[in-house]
C-alpha cells in the first residue's frame, strides 16, 4: 500500500495479459495505462482495447486497474456525498468555504470506508505498481502506451525506472509541471478553442442543425436556463442540468468530437420551453464505490485557494479563458482539491528524467482535455522526446487515422518515428 514501507500493509491489484497473437514475431511486453482518472485498464483490454492487429500480434499487452479503481482495492466513500456537488459557481452564490468543507467531509468518509490507501493514490505509486508487475512477469524491459491521465504514471515510471523502459508512447499527455492556476487556465483555453472549432464547423457545414444561427448566443441562452434551474436532462425530463453540468456535458461532446450530436443537443435545450425550476436530486447511500476522478487528481495536483475573493477572481479568469463556455470541468476538481485535507504525495513538478529511450508524444491540435500546449510543454521538458501532431480534433490520437496508428505502431515495434504530423481525418 505504501511503497515507502514495502513490508507493511498490502493491497491486491488486478492485472490482465493478452498474449501476442504471433509469438514467433513477438517484440516484448507492452503495458497499457488507462486514463480517466479512474478508468479500468483491465476492462479496456477485455473489451478488445484500441490496438491494431499488427500491434496485438507483436506484443503481450498487459494492463491493470490502477490502485483505488474497480478491482484494485476500490475507493469507497459515502455515496450521497460522492454524488452530491456543492455550488461551484461563485456568481450564483457559491462559497469556497462550503466547497472546502464538503471536500473535508468527503475525504473523511472515503477514509472511513477505504482505509489508509487514501494516502497513496498518486501516479508515482501506480508507477511503482507497474514496476512490480514487470518484476512478476520476469522481463527486463517493458514498452508503455498511455492515454490521457495514464500518461501521469507513465511519466513517473520514466523518472523512477528509466533503465527498464524500451519505449514510451504518451497519447494526449498531461503536463505535470503546471501549478494549479496554470492548470485551470490552460484547460479553460482548451474549452474555448475546441468549442470555437465546433462553432466554425456549424457556420460552414449545412448538415449542422444550427447552421446559419449564432452558436455562441444559443449557448448563452441555454446557459441562462441552467442558471434559472429550468434546463432539463435530454434523456430524463425530471432531472435538472445545472450550469456546471452543462459545461461538462458540452466538453464531453468535444472529446471524439461529436459535433453533430452537440449541435442537436444545443438545439433541443434551446427549444425546451421555460418552466418552473426543478429540484436537484441528492440521493444518499453509504459505503458504495465512488468513481471520483477528483480524488485521484487531488493526489497529484495542488490547488491553493485562500478565500472567496481569490476563488471569484479565478472564476472570472476561467470565464475569460473559456468564453463562450463559462468553465471547464477541471474547475470542479481544482475547487474541491483546494479543500482536500490529504497533501498530494506526488505534487506538480518538472519531470526528472535522466535516462531512458526516445519518447514519442502524440496529441491533437485541438484537444478539449489535454491541450496541445501541454504536449508542447512535455516535449520541451522530456529528454529525447518527439511530438507527433494530429492536425485535427478530439481527445486520444492512437486510433484517429491510419496515419496516427501506423506512426505509433512503427515507433513501438521498430523504435522509428516515420513523421511528426498527421493530417486531420
Coordinates of C-alpha atoms in Angstrom, one line a residue:
X1 CA 0.0 0.0 0.0
X2 CA 2.8 2.4 0.9
X3 CA 5.9 1.8 -1.2
X4 CA 8.0 3.6 1.4
X5 CA 7.1 0.7 3.7
X6 CA 7.3 -2.4 1.4
X7 CA 6.9 -4.8 4.3
X8 CA 3.7 -3.0 5.5
X9 CA 0.1 -3.4 4.6
X10 CA -0.6 -5.0 1.2
X11 CA -3.3 -4.4 -1.5
X12 CA -4.4 -6.6 -4.4
X13 CA -4.0 -5.1 -7.9
X14 CA -5.9 -6.6 -10.8
X15 CA -3.8 -7.3 -13.9
X16 CA -4.7 -8.6 -17.4
X17 CA -2.5 -10.0 -20.1
X18 CA -3.4 -10.5 -23.7
X19 CA -0.6 -12.7 -25.2
X20 CA 0.9 -11.8 -28.6
X21 CA -1.1 -13.4 -31.5
X22 CA 2.1 -14.2 -33.4
X23 CA 4.6 -15.5 -30.7
X24 CA 7.3 -16.1 -33.3
X25 CA 7.3 -12.4 -34.1
X26 CA 6.9 -11.1 -30.6
X27 CA 8.8 -7.9 -29.7
X28 CA 8.1 -7.9 -26.0
X29 CA 5.6 -6.7 -23.4
X30 CA 3.5 -3.5 -23.8
X31 CA 2.0 -2.1 -20.7
X32 CA -1.1 0.0 -21.4
X33 CA -2.1 2.6 -18.8
X34 CA -5.7 3.7 -18.8
X35 CA -6.8 7.3 -18.5
X36 CA -9.7 8.8 -16.6
X37 CA -8.6 9.3 -14.0
X38 CA -10.4 6.3 -12.6
X39 CA -10.7 4.1 -15.8
X40 CA -10.2 0.4 -15.7
X41 CA -7.3 -0.9 -17.8
X42 CA -8.4 -4.4 -17.3
X43 CA -11.8 -3.6 -18.8
X44 CA -10.2 -1.9 -21.8
X45 CA -8.2 -5.0 -22.8
X46 CA -11.0 -7.5 -22.1
X47 CA -13.3 -5.4 -24.3
X48 CA -10.8 -5.6 -27.2
X49 CA -8.7 -2.5 -26.5
X50 CA -7.9 0.0 -29.2
X51 CA -4.7 -1.5 -30.6
X52 CA -4.2 -2.6 -34.2
X53 CA -4.0 -6.2 -35.2
X54 CA -0.3 -5.7 -36.0
X55 CA 0.5 -4.4 -32.5
X56 CA -1.6 -7.2 -30.9
X57 CA 0.4 -9.7 -32.9
X58 CA 3.8 -8.4 -31.8
X59 CA 3.3 -7.7 -28.1
X60 CA 2.0 -9.3 -25.0
X61 CA -0.4 -6.5 -23.9
X62 CA -0.7 -6.0 -20.2
X63 CA -2.8 -3.6 -18.2
X64 CA -4.1 -3.1 -14.7
X65 CA -6.8 -1.4 -12.7
X66 CA -4.9 1.4 -11.0
X67 CA -4.9 1.3 -7.2
X68 CA -8.2 2.6 -5.9
X69 CA -10.1 1.7 -9.1
X70 CA -12.6 -1.1 -9.7
X71 CA -11.0 -4.4 -8.8
X72 CA -7.8 -2.9 -7.2
X73 CA -8.9 -2.0 -3.7
X74 CA -11.6 0.5 -4.9
X75 CA -12.0 3.8 -3.2
X76 CA -15.3 3.7 -1.3
X77 CA -17.0 6.8 0.1
X78 CA -20.4 7.9 1.4
X79 CA -22.2 7.7 -2.0
X80 CA -24.5 10.5 -1.0
X81 CA -21.5 12.8 -0.6
X82 CA -19.9 11.4 -3.7
X83 CA -22.9 12.1 -5.9
X84 CA -23.7 15.5 -4.4
X85 CA -21.9 18.6 -5.6
X86 CA -21.8 21.8 -3.7
X87 CA -22.4 25.1 -5.6
X88 CA -19.3 25.6 -7.7
X89 CA -20.3 28.8 -9.3
X90 CA -19.3 32.0 -7.4
X91 CA -21.6 34.3 -9.3
X92 CA -24.6 32.1 -8.4
X93 CA -23.9 32.2 -4.7
X94 CA -21.2 29.5 -4.4
X95 CA -19.0 29.8 -1.4
X96 CA -15.4 28.4 -1.4
X97 CA -15.6 27.7 2.4
X98 CA -18.6 25.5 1.8
X99 CA -16.8 23.7 -1.1
X100 CA -13.8 23.1 1.1
X101 CA -15.9 21.9 4.0
X102 CA -17.6 19.5 1.7
X103 CA -14.2 18.2 0.4
X104 CA -13.1 17.6 4.0
X105 CA -16.3 15.7 4.8
X106 CA -15.9 13.6 1.6
X107 CA -12.3 12.8 2.4
X108 CA -13.3 11.7 5.9
X109 CA -16.0 9.4 4.6
X110 CA -13.6 7.9 2.0
X111 CA -11.0 7.2 4.7
X112 CA -13.7 5.6 6.8
X113 CA -14.7 3.2 4.0
X114 CA -11.4 2.8 2.2
X115 CA -8.7 3.0 4.8
X116 CA -5.1 4.1 4.5
X117 CA -5.0 3.7 0.8
X118 CA -6.4 7.3 0.6
X119 CA -2.9 8.5 1.3
X120 CA -1.4 6.5 -1.7
X121 CA -3.5 7.0 -4.8
X122 CA -0.9 9.1 -6.7
X123 CA 0.6 8.4 -10.1
X124 CA 4.1 7.7 -8.6
X125 CA 2.6 4.9 -6.5
X126 CA 0.9 3.5 -9.6
X127 CA 4.2 3.6 -11.4
X128 CA 5.8 1.5 -8.7
X129 CA 2.9 -0.9 -9.1
X130 CA 3.8 -1.2 -12.8
X131 CA 7.4 -2.0 -11.8
X132 CA 6.1 -4.8 -9.5
X133 CA 4.1 -6.2 -12.5
X134 CA 7.3 -6.0 -14.6
X135 CA 9.2 -8.0 -12.0
X136 CA 6.4 -10.5 -11.7
X137 CA 6.4 -11.0 -15.5
X138 CA 10.1 -11.7 -15.4
X139 CA 11.0 -9.3 -18.2
X140 CA 14.0 -6.9 -18.2
X141 CA 12.3 -4.1 -20.2
X142 CA 8.7 -3.0 -21.0
X143 CA 7.3 -0.7 -23.5
X144 CA 4.4 1.6 -22.4
X145 CA 1.4 3.1 -24.1
X146 CA -0.6 5.6 -22.0
X147 CA -3.5 7.8 -22.8
X148 CA -4.8 10.9 -21.0
X149 CA -4.3 10.6 -17.2
X150 CA -2.5 7.3 -17.8
X151 CA 0.4 9.5 -19.0
X152 CA 0.9 10.6 -15.4
X153 CA 2.1 7.2 -14.0
X154 CA 3.9 6.6 -17.3
X155 CA 6.0 9.8 -16.8
X156 CA 6.6 8.8 -13.2
X157 CA 7.8 5.4 -14.4
X158 CA 10.3 7.1 -16.7
X159 CA 11.5 9.1 -13.7
X160 CA 11.8 6.2 -11.4
X161 CA 12.8 3.2 -13.6
X162 CA 14.2 4.6 -16.9
X163 CA 16.6 1.6 -17.4
X164 CA 13.6 -0.8 -17.6
X165 CA 11.9 1.2 -20.4
X166 CA 12.3 0.1 -24.0
X167 CA 9.8 2.6 -25.4
X168 CA 7.3 5.1 -24.0
X169 CA 4.3 6.4 -26.1
X170 CA 2.4 9.2 -24.5
X171 CA -1.0 9.8 -26.1
X172 CA -2.8 13.1 -25.2
X173 CA -0.4 13.9 -22.4
X174 CA -0.8 15.6 -19.1
X175 CA 1.8 18.4 -18.2
X176 CA 2.6 17.8 -14.6
X177 CA 4.9 20.8 -14.5
X178 CA 2.0 23.2 -14.2
X179 CA 0.8 24.7 -10.9
X180 CA -2.9 24.7 -10.1
X181 CA -3.6 28.2 -11.5
X182 CA -1.9 27.4 -14.8
X183 CA -3.6 24.0 -15.0
X184 CA -7.0 25.7 -14.7
X185 CA -6.2 28.4 -17.2
X186 CA -4.9 26.1 -19.9
X187 CA -7.9 23.7 -19.5
X188 CA -10.2 26.7 -20.0
X189 CA -8.4 27.8 -23.1
X190 CA -8.8 24.3 -24.5
X191 CA -12.5 24.5 -24.0
X192 CA -12.6 27.8 -25.8
X193 CA -10.5 26.5 -28.7
X194 CA -12.5 23.3 -29.2
X195 CA -15.9 24.9 -28.9
X196 CA -14.8 27.5 -31.3
X197 CA -13.8 24.8 -33.8
X198 CA -17.3 23.3 -33.4
X199 CA -18.9 26.7 -34.0
X200 CA -16.8 27.2 -37.1
X201 CA -18.0 23.8 -38.4
X202 CA -21.6 24.8 -37.9
X203 CA -21.0 28.0 -39.8
X204 CA -19.6 26.3 -42.9
X205 CA -21.5 22.9 -43.0
X206 CA -25.2 22.9 -43.8
X207 CA -25.5 19.5 -42.1
X208 CA -25.2 21.2 -38.7
X209 CA -28.7 21.7 -37.3
X210 CA -27.6 25.1 -36.1
X211 CA -26.2 26.2 -39.5
X212 CA -26.8 29.9 -40.0
X213 CA -27.5 30.5 -36.3
X214 CA -25.3 32.3 -33.8
X215 CA -24.0 29.3 -31.9
X216 CA -22.4 31.4 -29.1
X217 CA -25.7 33.2 -28.5
X218 CA -27.6 29.9 -28.4
X219 CA -25.2 28.5 -25.8
X220 CA -25.7 31.7 -23.8
X221 CA -29.5 31.3 -23.8
X222 CA -29.1 27.6 -22.8
X223 CA -26.7 28.5 -20.0
X224 CA -29.2 31.1 -18.8
X225 CA -31.9 28.4 -18.5
X226 CA -29.4 26.3 -16.5
X227 CA -28.8 29.2 -14.2
X228 CA -32.5 29.6 -13.6
X229 CA -32.8 25.8 -12.8
X230 CA -35.1 25.3 -15.9
X231 CA -32.8 23.2 -18.0
X232 CA -33.8 19.5 -18.2
X233 CA -31.8 16.4 -19.0
X234 CA -32.4 15.3 -22.6
X235 CA -33.0 11.7 -21.6
X236 CA -34.9 12.3 -18.3
X237 CA -37.1 15.4 -18.2
X238 CA -37.4 15.1 -14.4
X239 CA -33.7 15.8 -13.9
X240 CA -32.2 19.2 -13.8
X241 CA -29.0 20.1 -15.7
X242 CA -27.1 22.8 -13.7
X243 CA -24.7 25.3 -15.3
X244 CA -21.6 23.4 -14.2
X245 CA -23.0 20.1 -15.5
X246 CA -24.0 21.8 -18.8
X247 CA -20.4 22.9 -19.4
X248 CA -19.1 19.4 -18.5
X249 CA -21.5 17.7 -21.0
X250 CA -20.5 20.0 -23.8
X251 CA -16.8 19.4 -23.3
X252 CA -17.5 15.6 -23.3
X253 CA -19.2 16.0 -26.7
X254 CA -15.9 17.7 -27.9
X255 CA -13.9 14.6 -27.0
X256 CA -14.5 12.5 -30.1
X257 CA -15.6 15.1 -31.3
X258 CA -19.3 14.6 -31.7
X259 CA -20.1 17.9 -33.4
X260 CA -23.4 16.8 -34.9
X261 CA -24.7 15.4 -31.6
X262 CA -23.6 18.6 -29.8
X263 CA -25.5 20.7 -32.2
X264 CA -28.6 18.6 -31.8
X265 CA -28.2 18.7 -28.0
X266 CA -27.9 22.5 -28.0
X267 CA -30.9 22.9 -30.3
X268 CA -33.0 20.6 -28.1
X269 CA -32.1 22.5 -25.0
X270 CA -32.7 25.8 -26.7
X271 CA -36.2 24.6 -27.8
X272 CA -37.2 23.5 -24.3
X273 CA -40.0 25.7 -23.0
X274 CA -39.4 27.9 -20.0
X275 CA -40.8 26.4 -16.9
X276 CA -40.6 26.1 -13.1
X277 CA -37.1 25.3 -11.6
X278 CA -36.5 21.6 -10.9
X279 CA -35.1 20.4 -7.6
X280 CA -31.7 18.8 -7.9
X281 CA -31.6 15.2 -6.7
X282 CA -29.4 14.3 -3.7
X283 CA -29.6 10.6 -3.1
X284 CA -27.7 9.1 -0.1
X285 CA -26.3 5.7 0.4
X286 CA -23.3 4.6 2.4
X287 CA -20.2 2.6 1.7
X288 CA -20.7 2.3 -2.0
X289 CA -17.9 2.5 -4.7
X290 CA -17.3 6.1 -5.7
X291 CA -15.8 6.6 -9.1
X292 CA -14.4 10.1 -8.2
X293 CA -11.8 11.4 -10.6
X294 CA -11.3 14.4 -8.3
X295 CA -10.0 12.1 -5.6
X296 CA -7.2 10.9 -7.8
X297 CA -6.5 14.4 -9.2
X298 CA -6.0 15.6 -5.6
X299 CA -3.3 13.1 -5.2
X300 CA -1.2 14.6 -7.9
X301 CA -2.0 18.3 -8.0
X302 CA -2.2 21.1 -5.5
X303 CA -4.7 24.0 -5.8
X304 CA -4.3 26.7 -3.2
X305 CA -7.4 28.9 -2.9
X306 CA -7.1 31.1 0.1
X307 CA -10.7 32.6 0.2
X308 CA -13.7 33.8 -1.6
X309 CA -12.1 36.8 -3.3
X310 CA -9.3 34.6 -4.8
X311 CA -11.9 32.0 -5.9
X312 CA -14.1 34.6 -7.5
X313 CA -11.0 36.0 -9.3
X314 CA -10.1 32.6 -10.6
X315 CA -13.7 32.1 -11.8
X316 CA -13.5 35.3 -13.8
X317 CA -10.2 34.1 -15.3
X318 CA -12.0 30.8 -16.2
X319 CA -14.8 32.8 -18.0
X320 CA -12.3 34.9 -19.9
X321 CA -10.2 31.9 -20.9
X322 CA -13.1 29.6 -21.9
X323 CA -15.7 32.0 -23.4
X324 CA -18.3 31.4 -24.5
X325 CA -18.2 28.5 -22.1
X326 CA -18.3 29.5 -18.5
X327 CA -15.9 27.0 -17.1
X328 CA -14.0 23.8 -17.9
X329 CA -14.9 20.7 -15.9
X330 CA -11.4 21.0 -14.4
X331 CA -12.8 23.9 -12.4
X332 CA -14.7 21.4 -10.2
X333 CA -11.6 19.4 -9.5
X334 CA -9.5 22.4 -8.7
X335 CA -12.1 23.9 -6.3
X336 CA -12.6 20.6 -4.5
X337 CA -8.9 19.8 -4.3
X338 CA -8.3 23.2 -2.7
X339 CA -10.0 21.8 0.4
X340 CA -8.7 18.3 0.2
X341 CA -7.1 17.5 3.6
X342 CA -4.6 15.0 2.3
X343 CA -1.5 16.6 0.9
X344 CA -0.7 15.3 -2.6
X345 CA 2.0 12.7 -2.4
X346 CA 3.1 13.4 -6.0
X347 CA 2.7 17.2 -6.4
X348 CA 3.3 19.0 -9.7
X349 CA 7.0 19.2 -10.8
X350 CA 9.1 19.2 -13.9
X351 CA 9.9 15.7 -15.0
X352 CA 13.2 14.4 -13.6
X353 CA 14.1 12.0 -16.4
X354 CA 17.8 11.5 -16.7
X355 CA 18.0 8.3 -18.8
X356 CA 15.8 6.1 -20.9
X357 CA 14.7 5.6 -24.5
X358 CA 13.5 8.2 -27.1
X359 CA 9.9 9.1 -26.2
X360 CA 7.0 9.7 -28.7
X361 CA 4.2 12.1 -27.7
X362 CA 1.1 12.2 -29.9
X363 CA -1.6 14.9 -29.4
X364 CA -4.4 16.5 -31.3
X365 CA -4.0 20.2 -32.3
X366 CA -7.5 20.8 -30.8
X367 CA -7.9 18.7 -27.7
X368 CA -10.6 19.7 -25.1
X369 CA -9.0 17.8 -22.2
X370 CA -5.2 17.6 -22.7
X371 CA -4.4 20.9 -24.5
X372 CA -1.9 21.0 -27.3
X373 CA 0.1 23.4 -25.2
X374 CA 0.6 20.7 -22.7
X375 CA 2.1 18.4 -25.3
X376 CA 4.5 21.2 -26.3
X377 CA 5.5 21.7 -22.7
X378 CA 6.0 18.0 -22.0
X379 CA 8.1 17.6 -25.2
X380 CA 10.2 20.5 -24.2
X381 CA 10.8 19.1 -20.6
X382 CA 11.4 15.5 -21.6
X383 CA 14.8 14.4 -22.9
X384 CA 14.8 12.7 -26.3
X385 CA 11.1 13.4 -26.9
X386 CA 9.4 13.8 -30.3
X387 CA 6.0 15.3 -30.7
X388 CA 3.7 14.0 -33.4
X389 CA 0.8 16.4 -34.1
X390 CA -2.6 15.2 -35.3
X391 CA -3.8 18.3 -37.1
X392 CA -7.4 17.7 -36.1
X393 CA -9.7 17.5 -33.2
X394 CA -10.6 15.4 -30.2
X395 CA -9.0 13.6 -27.2
X396 CA -7.0 10.5 -27.9
X397 CA -4.9 10.1 -31.0
X398 CA -3.7 6.5 -31.5
X399 CA -6.8 5.3 -33.4
X400 CA -7.6 8.6 -35.1
X401 CA -6.5 7.7 -38.6
X402 CA -4.3 5.2 -40.4
X403 CA -1.5 7.8 -40.2
X404 CA -1.6 8.1 -36.4
X405 CA -2.0 4.3 -35.9
X406 CA 0.9 3.5 -38.3
X407 CA 3.2 6.1 -36.8
X408 CA 2.5 4.8 -33.2
X409 CA 2.9 1.2 -34.3
X410 CA 6.2 1.8 -36.1
X411 CA 7.6 3.5 -33.0
X412 CA 6.5 0.8 -30.7
X413 CA 7.6 -2.1 -32.9
X414 CA 10.7 -0.7 -34.6
X415 CA 11.6 2.3 -32.5
X416 CA 11.3 4.5 -35.5
X417 CA 9.3 7.8 -35.9
X418 CA 8.2 8.0 -39.6
X419 CA 6.7 11.5 -39.5
X420 CA 5.8 14.2 -37.0
X421 CA 2.5 15.4 -38.4
X422 CA -0.7 13.6 -39.5
X423 CA -3.5 15.4 -41.3
X424 CA -7.0 15.7 -39.9
X425 CA -9.2 12.8 -40.9

